[in-house]
Coordinates of C-alpha atoms in Angstrom, one line a residue:
Chain A
M1 CA 29.1 -7.9 -112.4
N2 CA 31.1 -7.8 -115.6
L3 CA 34.7 -7.0 -116.2
S4 CA 35.7 -5.5 -119.5
V5 CA 38.7 -6.9 -121.4
R6 CA 40.5 -3.7 -120.8
K7 CA 40.0 -3.9 -117.0
I8 CA 41.2 -7.5 -117.0
V9 CA 44.3 -6.9 -119.0
I10 CA 45.4 -3.7 -117.3
S11 CA 44.9 -5.2 -113.8
G12 CA 46.9 -8.3 -115.0
I13 CA 49.8 -6.3 -116.3
L14 CA 49.9 -3.9 -113.3
G15 CA 49.8 -7.1 -111.2
A16 CA 52.8 -8.4 -113.1
I17 CA 54.7 -5.2 -112.4
V18 CA 53.9 -5.6 -108.7
I19 CA 55.2 -9.2 -108.6
L20 CA 58.3 -8.1 -110.7
L21 CA 59.1 -5.3 -108.4
G22 CA 58.7 -7.7 -105.4
V23 CA 60.9 -10.6 -106.7
T24 CA 63.7 -8.4 -108.1
R25 CA 63.7 -6.2 -104.9
L26 CA 63.7 -3.3 -107.3
G27 CA 60.6 -2.0 -105.5
F28 CA 62.5 -1.6 -102.3
I29 CA 64.6 1.5 -101.9
P30 CA 67.3 1.1 -99.2
V31 CA 66.9 3.7 -96.5
P32 CA 68.9 3.9 -93.3
T33 CA 66.3 2.7 -90.9
P34 CA 65.9 -0.6 -88.9
A35 CA 63.6 -2.1 -91.5
G36 CA 66.1 -1.3 -94.2
H37 CA 63.8 -0.3 -97.1
A38 CA 61.1 1.9 -98.2
T39 CA 58.7 0.4 -100.7
I40 CA 57.4 1.6 -104.0
I41 CA 55.6 -1.6 -104.9
H42 CA 52.3 0.1 -104.2
I43 CA 52.7 2.5 -107.1
P44 CA 51.2 0.2 -109.8
V45 CA 48.2 -0.2 -107.5
I46 CA 47.8 3.6 -107.2
L47 CA 48.2 3.9 -111.0
G48 CA 45.5 1.3 -111.5
G49 CA 43.0 3.2 -109.4
V50 CA 43.9 6.5 -111.1
L51 CA 43.9 5.3 -114.6
E52 CA 41.2 2.7 -114.7
G53 CA 39.0 3.2 -111.7
P54 CA 38.3 1.6 -108.3
V55 CA 37.8 -2.0 -109.7
V56 CA 41.2 -2.2 -111.3
G57 CA 42.7 -0.5 -108.2
L58 CA 41.0 -3.2 -106.0
I59 CA 42.1 -6.1 -108.1
T60 CA 45.7 -4.9 -108.4
G61 CA 45.7 -4.3 -104.7
A62 CA 44.5 -7.9 -104.1
I63 CA 47.3 -9.2 -106.3
F64 CA 49.8 -7.1 -104.4
G65 CA 48.4 -8.3 -101.1
L66 CA 48.3 -12.0 -102.1
F67 CA 51.8 -11.8 -103.5
S68 CA 53.2 -10.2 -100.4
F69 CA 51.4 -12.8 -98.3
L70 CA 52.7 -15.7 -100.3
Q71 CA 56.2 -14.5 -100.9
P72 CA 56.6 -12.2 -97.9
G73 CA 59.2 -9.6 -97.9
A74 CA 59.0 -8.9 -94.2
P75 CA 57.9 -11.4 -91.5
F76 CA 54.8 -9.7 -90.4
F77 CA 53.5 -9.9 -93.9
A78 CA 53.0 -13.7 -93.3
D79 CA 49.6 -12.7 -91.9
P80 CA 46.8 -12.1 -94.4
L81 CA 45.3 -9.4 -92.1
V82 CA 48.5 -7.4 -92.4
S83 CA 49.4 -8.2 -96.0
V84 CA 46.1 -8.6 -98.0
F85 CA 43.4 -6.6 -96.2
P86 CA 45.2 -3.1 -96.1
R87 CA 46.2 -3.4 -99.8
L88 CA 42.6 -3.7 -101.0
F89 CA 42.2 0.0 -100.1
I90 CA 45.2 1.6 -101.7
G91 CA 43.8 1.7 -105.2
V92 CA 40.3 2.6 -104.2
V93 CA 41.4 5.5 -102.1
A94 CA 43.7 6.7 -104.8
Y95 CA 40.8 6.6 -107.2
L96 CA 38.5 8.5 -104.9
V97 CA 41.1 11.2 -104.2
Y98 CA 41.9 11.5 -108.0
F99 CA 38.2 11.6 -108.9
A100 CA 37.4 14.3 -106.3
T101 CA 40.3 16.6 -107.2
K102 CA 40.8 16.2 -110.9
R103 CA 38.4 19.0 -111.7
I104 CA 40.8 21.5 -110.0
N105 CA 43.9 20.3 -111.8
T106 CA 45.0 16.9 -113.0
V107 CA 48.6 17.2 -111.9
L108 CA 47.5 18.2 -108.4
A109 CA 45.0 15.3 -108.4
C110 CA 47.8 12.8 -109.3
V111 CA 50.1 14.2 -106.6
L112 CA 47.3 13.9 -104.0
A113 CA 46.2 10.4 -105.2
G114 CA 49.8 9.2 -105.1
A115 CA 50.5 10.7 -101.6
I116 CA 47.2 9.6 -100.0
G117 CA 47.3 6.2 -101.7
S118 CA 50.7 5.7 -100.2
L119 CA 49.7 7.0 -96.8
T120 CA 46.8 4.5 -96.9
N121 CA 49.3 1.7 -97.3
T122 CA 51.6 2.9 -94.6
V123 CA 48.9 3.6 -92.0
L124 CA 46.9 0.5 -92.6
V125 CA 49.8 -2.0 -92.7
L126 CA 51.5 -0.6 -89.6
G127 CA 48.2 -0.2 -87.9
M128 CA 47.3 -3.9 -88.5
A129 CA 50.9 -5.0 -87.6
T130 CA 50.5 -3.2 -84.3
W131 CA 47.1 -4.5 -83.7
R132 CA 48.1 -8.1 -84.4
G133 CA 51.1 -7.7 -82.0
Y134 CA 54.0 -7.9 -84.4
L135 CA 55.3 -4.4 -83.6
P136 CA 55.1 -2.2 -80.5
A137 CA 53.1 1.0 -81.0
E138 CA 56.2 3.3 -80.7
V139 CA 58.1 1.4 -83.2
S140 CA 55.2 1.6 -85.7
I141 CA 54.8 5.3 -85.3
S142 CA 58.5 6.0 -85.9
L143 CA 58.5 3.6 -88.8
G144 CA 55.5 5.4 -90.1
F145 CA 57.3 8.6 -90.1
L146 CA 60.7 7.3 -91.3
H147 CA 59.2 5.2 -94.2
G148 CA 55.8 6.8 -94.7
I149 CA 57.1 10.2 -95.7
P150 CA 59.8 9.2 -98.3
E151 CA 57.3 6.7 -99.6
M152 CA 54.6 9.4 -100.0
V153 CA 57.0 11.8 -101.7
V154 CA 58.3 9.1 -104.1
A155 CA 54.8 7.9 -104.8
A156 CA 53.5 11.4 -105.5
I157 CA 56.3 12.2 -108.0
L158 CA 56.1 8.8 -109.7
T159 CA 52.4 8.9 -110.0
V160 CA 52.4 12.3 -111.8
I161 CA 55.2 11.2 -114.2
L162 CA 53.8 7.8 -115.0
V163 CA 50.1 9.0 -115.4
K164 CA 51.1 11.8 -117.7
G165 CA 53.5 9.5 -119.7
I166 CA 50.9 6.7 -120.0
Q167 CA 48.0 9.0 -120.9
R168 CA 50.1 10.0 -123.9
I169 CA 50.3 6.6 -125.4
R170 CA 46.7 5.5 -124.6
P171 CA 43.9 5.6 -127.2
A172 CA 42.2 9.0 -127.4
E173 CA 38.8 8.0 -126.1
E174 CA 40.3 7.7 -122.6
K175 CA 40.5 11.1 -121.2
Chain B
M1 CA 72.4 -7.5 -113.1
E2 CA 70.7 -10.9 -113.8
L3 CA 67.2 -10.0 -112.8
T4 CA 65.5 -13.1 -114.3
K5 CA 67.8 -15.6 -112.7
N6 CA 66.2 -15.7 -109.2
I7 CA 62.6 -15.6 -110.3
T8 CA 61.0 -19.0 -109.5
L9 CA 57.4 -17.8 -109.0
G10 CA 55.3 -18.4 -112.1
V11 CA 58.0 -20.7 -113.6
Y12 CA 56.9 -24.2 -114.5
L13 CA 59.4 -27.1 -114.5
P14 CA 57.9 -29.6 -116.9
G15 CA 57.9 -33.2 -115.7
S16 CA 56.0 -36.4 -115.7
T17 CA 56.1 -37.4 -112.0
S18 CA 53.0 -38.2 -110.1
I19 CA 53.1 -34.8 -108.5
H20 CA 53.1 -33.1 -112.0
R21 CA 50.2 -35.3 -113.2
L22 CA 48.0 -34.6 -110.2
D23 CA 44.7 -32.8 -110.8
P24 CA 45.5 -29.1 -110.3
R25 CA 42.5 -28.9 -108.0
T26 CA 44.1 -31.4 -105.7
K27 CA 47.4 -29.4 -105.6
I28 CA 45.7 -26.0 -105.2
L29 CA 43.5 -27.2 -102.3
A30 CA 46.4 -29.0 -100.6
A31 CA 48.5 -25.9 -100.8
A32 CA 45.6 -23.8 -99.5
I33 CA 45.0 -26.1 -96.5
L34 CA 48.7 -26.1 -95.7
I35 CA 49.0 -22.3 -96.0
I36 CA 46.0 -21.8 -93.7
L37 CA 47.4 -24.2 -91.1
L38 CA 50.8 -22.4 -91.3
L39 CA 49.1 -19.3 -89.9
F40 CA 48.2 -21.2 -86.7
V41 CA 51.7 -22.7 -86.1
R42 CA 53.2 -21.1 -82.9
T43 CA 55.9 -23.7 -81.9
Y44 CA 58.8 -25.5 -83.6
E45 CA 57.5 -29.1 -83.8
P46 CA 54.9 -28.5 -86.5
Y47 CA 57.6 -26.9 -88.7
L48 CA 59.7 -30.1 -88.4
L49 CA 56.7 -32.1 -89.7
F50 CA 56.1 -29.5 -92.3
S51 CA 59.6 -29.6 -93.7
L52 CA 59.5 -33.5 -93.8
F53 CA 56.2 -33.2 -95.8
L54 CA 57.6 -30.6 -98.2
F55 CA 60.8 -32.5 -98.6
A56 CA 58.7 -35.6 -99.6
V57 CA 56.9 -33.5 -102.2
V58 CA 60.3 -32.2 -103.6
L59 CA 61.6 -35.7 -103.8
L60 CA 58.5 -37.0 -105.6
S61 CA 58.4 -34.2 -108.0
R62 CA 62.1 -34.5 -108.7
I63 CA 62.7 -30.8 -108.5
P64 CA 66.2 -29.8 -107.8
V65 CA 66.2 -28.6 -104.2
G66 CA 68.7 -25.7 -105.0
Y67 CA 66.5 -24.5 -107.8
A68 CA 63.4 -24.5 -105.7
L69 CA 65.1 -22.4 -103.0
C70 CA 67.0 -20.0 -105.2
G71 CA 64.1 -17.5 -105.3
L72 CA 64.7 -17.0 -101.6
K73 CA 68.1 -15.6 -102.2
P74 CA 67.1 -11.9 -102.7
M75 CA 64.9 -12.2 -99.7
L76 CA 67.5 -13.3 -97.1
P77 CA 69.0 -10.0 -96.2
V78 CA 65.6 -8.4 -95.4
L79 CA 64.6 -11.6 -93.5
A80 CA 67.8 -11.3 -91.4
I81 CA 67.2 -7.7 -90.6
M82 CA 63.7 -8.3 -89.6
W83 CA 64.8 -11.2 -87.4
V84 CA 67.1 -8.8 -85.5
F85 CA 64.3 -6.3 -85.3
Q86 CA 62.0 -8.9 -83.7
L87 CA 64.7 -10.0 -81.4
F88 CA 65.1 -6.5 -79.9
L89 CA 61.7 -5.1 -80.2
F90 CA 59.2 -7.8 -79.4
K91 CA 58.4 -7.7 -75.7
T92 CA 56.0 -9.6 -73.4
E93 CA 55.5 -9.1 -69.6
D94 CA 57.4 -12.1 -68.2
T95 CA 60.4 -13.0 -70.4
A96 CA 64.0 -13.6 -69.8
V97 CA 66.4 -11.0 -71.0
L98 CA 69.2 -12.7 -73.0
F99 CA 71.5 -9.7 -73.2
S100 CA 71.1 -5.9 -73.5
W101 CA 73.0 -3.4 -75.5
W102 CA 72.6 0.3 -75.0
I103 CA 68.9 0.9 -74.8
F104 CA 68.0 -2.3 -76.6
E105 CA 67.2 -5.6 -74.9
A106 CA 67.2 -9.0 -76.6
T107 CA 64.4 -11.0 -74.9
E108 CA 63.7 -14.7 -75.2
A109 CA 60.2 -14.0 -76.4
G110 CA 61.7 -11.8 -79.2
L111 CA 64.1 -14.6 -80.2
H112 CA 61.2 -17.1 -80.5
M113 CA 59.0 -14.6 -82.2
G114 CA 61.8 -13.8 -84.7
N115 CA 62.5 -17.5 -85.4
L116 CA 58.9 -18.6 -85.8
I117 CA 57.9 -15.7 -88.0
S118 CA 61.0 -16.2 -90.2
L119 CA 60.2 -19.9 -90.5
R120 CA 56.6 -19.1 -91.4
V121 CA 57.9 -16.8 -94.2
L122 CA 60.3 -19.5 -95.5
F123 CA 57.5 -22.2 -95.5
L124 CA 54.9 -19.9 -97.2
F125 CA 57.4 -19.2 -99.9
T126 CA 58.4 -22.8 -100.5
T127 CA 54.8 -24.0 -100.5
T128 CA 53.7 -21.6 -103.1
T129 CA 56.8 -22.0 -105.2
L130 CA 56.4 -25.8 -105.2
L131 CA 52.9 -25.3 -106.4
T132 CA 53.8 -23.2 -109.4
L133 CA 56.9 -25.2 -110.2
T134 CA 55.0 -28.4 -110.6
T135 CA 51.8 -27.0 -112.2
S136 CA 51.6 -25.3 -115.6
V137 CA 49.8 -22.0 -115.8
V138 CA 47.1 -23.6 -118.0
S139 CA 46.2 -26.2 -115.5
L140 CA 46.5 -23.8 -112.6
T141 CA 43.9 -21.7 -114.4
D142 CA 41.6 -24.6 -115.1
G143 CA 41.9 -25.7 -111.5
L144 CA 41.2 -22.3 -110.1
E145 CA 38.3 -21.8 -112.4
S146 CA 36.7 -25.0 -111.4
L147 CA 37.3 -24.5 -107.7
L148 CA 35.9 -21.0 -107.8
K149 CA 32.7 -22.0 -109.7
P150 CA 30.5 -21.7 -106.6
L151 CA 31.5 -18.1 -106.3
A152 CA 30.4 -17.4 -109.9
K153 CA 26.9 -18.4 -108.9
V154 CA 26.8 -15.5 -106.4
G155 CA 27.8 -13.1 -109.2
L156 CA 31.6 -12.7 -108.9
P157 CA 33.3 -12.7 -112.2
T158 CA 35.6 -15.6 -111.3
Q159 CA 36.7 -16.4 -114.9
E160 CA 37.8 -12.9 -115.4
L161 CA 39.6 -12.7 -112.1
V162 CA 41.4 -15.9 -112.8
M163 CA 42.3 -14.6 -116.2
T164 CA 43.7 -11.5 -114.6
L165 CA 46.0 -13.6 -112.4
V166 CA 47.1 -15.6 -115.4
I167 CA 48.1 -12.5 -117.2
A168 CA 50.0 -11.2 -114.2
L169 CA 51.9 -14.5 -113.8
R170 CA 52.6 -14.8 -117.6
F171 CA 53.9 -11.2 -117.9
V172 CA 56.2 -11.3 -114.9
L173 CA 59.0 -13.0 -116.9
I174 CA 58.3 -10.9 -120.1
L175 CA 58.4 -7.6 -118.1
A176 CA 61.5 -8.9 -116.3
E177 CA 63.4 -9.3 -119.5
E178 CA 62.3 -5.9 -120.6
L179 CA 63.4 -4.5 -117.3
E180 CA 66.8 -6.1 -117.7
K181 CA 67.2 -4.5 -121.1
I182 CA 66.2 -1.1 -119.7
V183 CA 68.6 -1.3 -116.8
K184 CA 71.5 -2.4 -119.1
A185 CA 70.6 0.4 -121.5
Q186 CA 70.7 3.0 -118.6
M187 CA 73.9 1.4 -117.3
A188 CA 75.5 1.8 -120.8
R189 CA 74.6 5.4 -120.6
G190 CA 76.5 5.7 -117.4
V191 CA 74.0 5.3 -114.6
A192 CA 75.6 3.6 -111.6
F193 CA 72.6 2.0 -109.8
D194 CA 74.5 0.8 -106.8
R195 CA 76.1 4.1 -105.8
G196 CA 74.8 7.2 -104.0
N197 CA 72.7 7.9 -101.0
F198 CA 69.0 7.3 -100.6
L199 CA 68.0 10.4 -102.7
Q200 CA 70.4 9.7 -105.5
K201 CA 69.4 6.0 -105.6
T202 CA 65.7 7.0 -105.8
K203 CA 66.4 9.5 -108.6
K204 CA 68.1 6.8 -110.6
L205 CA 64.9 4.7 -110.5
F206 CA 62.9 7.2 -112.5
P207 CA 64.6 6.5 -115.9
V208 CA 63.9 2.8 -115.2
F209 CA 60.4 3.1 -114.2
L210 CA 59.1 5.3 -116.9
P211 CA 60.1 3.1 -119.8
L212 CA 59.0 0.0 -117.9
F213 CA 55.5 1.2 -117.3
I214 CA 55.2 2.7 -120.8
G215 CA 56.3 -0.5 -122.4
A216 CA 53.9 -2.5 -120.1
F217 CA 51.0 -0.2 -121.1
K218 CA 51.9 -0.6 -124.8
R219 CA 51.8 -4.3 -124.4
A220 CA 48.5 -4.1 -122.5
E221 CA 46.9 -2.1 -125.3
E222 CA 48.1 -4.6 -127.9
L223 CA 46.8 -7.5 -125.8
I224 CA 43.4 -5.7 -125.4
V225 CA 43.1 -5.4 -129.1
A226 CA 44.1 -9.0 -129.7
M227 CA 41.7 -10.3 -127.1
E228 CA 38.8 -8.2 -128.4
A229 CA 39.5 -9.2 -131.9
R230 CA 39.1 -12.8 -130.8
S231 CA 35.9 -11.9 -129.1
Y232 CA 37.0 -12.8 -125.5
T233 CA 33.9 -12.6 -123.3
G234 CA 35.2 -14.0 -120.1
G235 CA 34.6 -17.6 -121.0
R236 CA 30.9 -17.9 -120.4
G237 CA 29.7 -21.1 -122.0
R238 CA 33.3 -21.9 -122.9
T239 CA 34.1 -25.6 -123.2
K240 CA 37.4 -27.2 -122.6
M241 CA 39.4 -29.5 -124.8
K242 CA 40.8 -31.3 -121.8
T243 CA 38.4 -31.7 -118.9
L244 CA 39.8 -32.2 -115.5
R245 CA 39.5 -35.6 -114.0
F246 CA 39.8 -36.6 -110.3
G247 CA 41.7 -39.8 -110.5
R248 CA 42.8 -42.5 -108.0
V249 CA 46.2 -40.7 -107.4
D250 CA 44.3 -37.6 -106.5
L251 CA 42.3 -39.5 -104.0
Y252 CA 45.4 -41.0 -102.4
S253 CA 47.2 -37.7 -102.3
T254 CA 44.2 -35.8 -100.9
L255 CA 44.0 -38.5 -98.2
A256 CA 47.7 -38.1 -97.5
T257 CA 47.3 -34.4 -97.3
L258 CA 44.3 -34.6 -95.0
A259 CA 46.1 -37.1 -92.7
F260 CA 49.1 -34.9 -92.6
S261 CA 46.9 -31.8 -91.9
A262 CA 45.2 -33.8 -89.0
L263 CA 48.6 -34.6 -87.6
L264 CA 49.6 -31.0 -87.9
V265 CA 46.5 -29.8 -86.2
F266 CA 47.1 -32.3 -83.4
T267 CA 50.6 -31.0 -82.8
I268 CA 49.5 -27.4 -83.0
L269 CA 46.8 -28.1 -80.4
R270 CA 49.0 -30.2 -78.2
S271 CA 51.8 -27.7 -77.7
G272 CA 50.7 -24.4 -76.4
P273 CA 52.0 -21.2 -78.1
L274 CA 55.5 -20.2 -77.1
Y275 CA 54.7 -16.6 -76.5

């Protein structure tokens, strides 16, 4: 398997944004729920999947997972099955959704990729947290609704804006 | 808003202590072993041992304790909230109820679960931060590359993956400075980031995110051109000016880490899980 320079660099920079959003807490939007914040850190991962394909999505997701495991923002992330494993899928799912729907309309494809990529994160992380016994099932479900929905909306909007903005400055052969 | 002040991950504090001069492979392996062991800790005693060990490392590497811990600061409020969360929501069959309030019950199991999990977070954080504080990015790369070599034989692009990680670590601080500029520029235009409800706060993030990502992608394009112009091919057949050498200090510290790990395993096994 070979990775092009482009894939290496883009995954690296998106990984840097993930870490940056994590350490500055900018990636957490305070919401009035017990957990206290909704996350938008997974957006660079979704972008990686949409803009550069599943491999970049996977690598960026792995950096996201690794980072949230080694510098956890919430206690149950101190378990690689909750922090690393679910994050591997975000970018890949976002890519698949984008790839399947971009024929219809690219804006719609971005919205769907952002929303479903975000949903993947919410469902898998809370699912794993419940399965590993960190959260009772009822709490997970209510957290899923309270956080999952705002996260999905924000992710969908940001994905569209960012993909459109970034595509404008990228070299022409990428389309 | 001083965004870069509390970032300790990816920062290297140069020094010439024995910890700094260790072979990066020794340090990475030791950190990996300790992190894996941390996942199995379910009682308080191992944490006591662990903190002694980390304290010894801090002393040996002469890193200011306050500096090593300041990256934790932005994390504390969330940690506190999650601790309360665990206290009230974690339940097992037979556990004493400490006190109850409205429909919530604080249980003993919840208290221990909250404590143990928060401790695990703190120790994970400190272990990784100590590793990056005492190891420069270059030697971290060399160490990781050499440790991952067996995986390259299976066909994984290990050199490239390590390069990705290095770019990520290197760009955190660069992008942090850029982010700070953007935030200040928007504040100068009258955006009050700390006011408003959830929706208003979220909306204020858009004029920060867009320039941040666009700037990052511009840098990425420049870096791609620069790397391609220098014919970067993922380091196949690349030689090193400084080759890693496993010296006597490395042997001693590996032995020390292994002895400590054995002790840790023993304490973990001896004391049954608290919950």
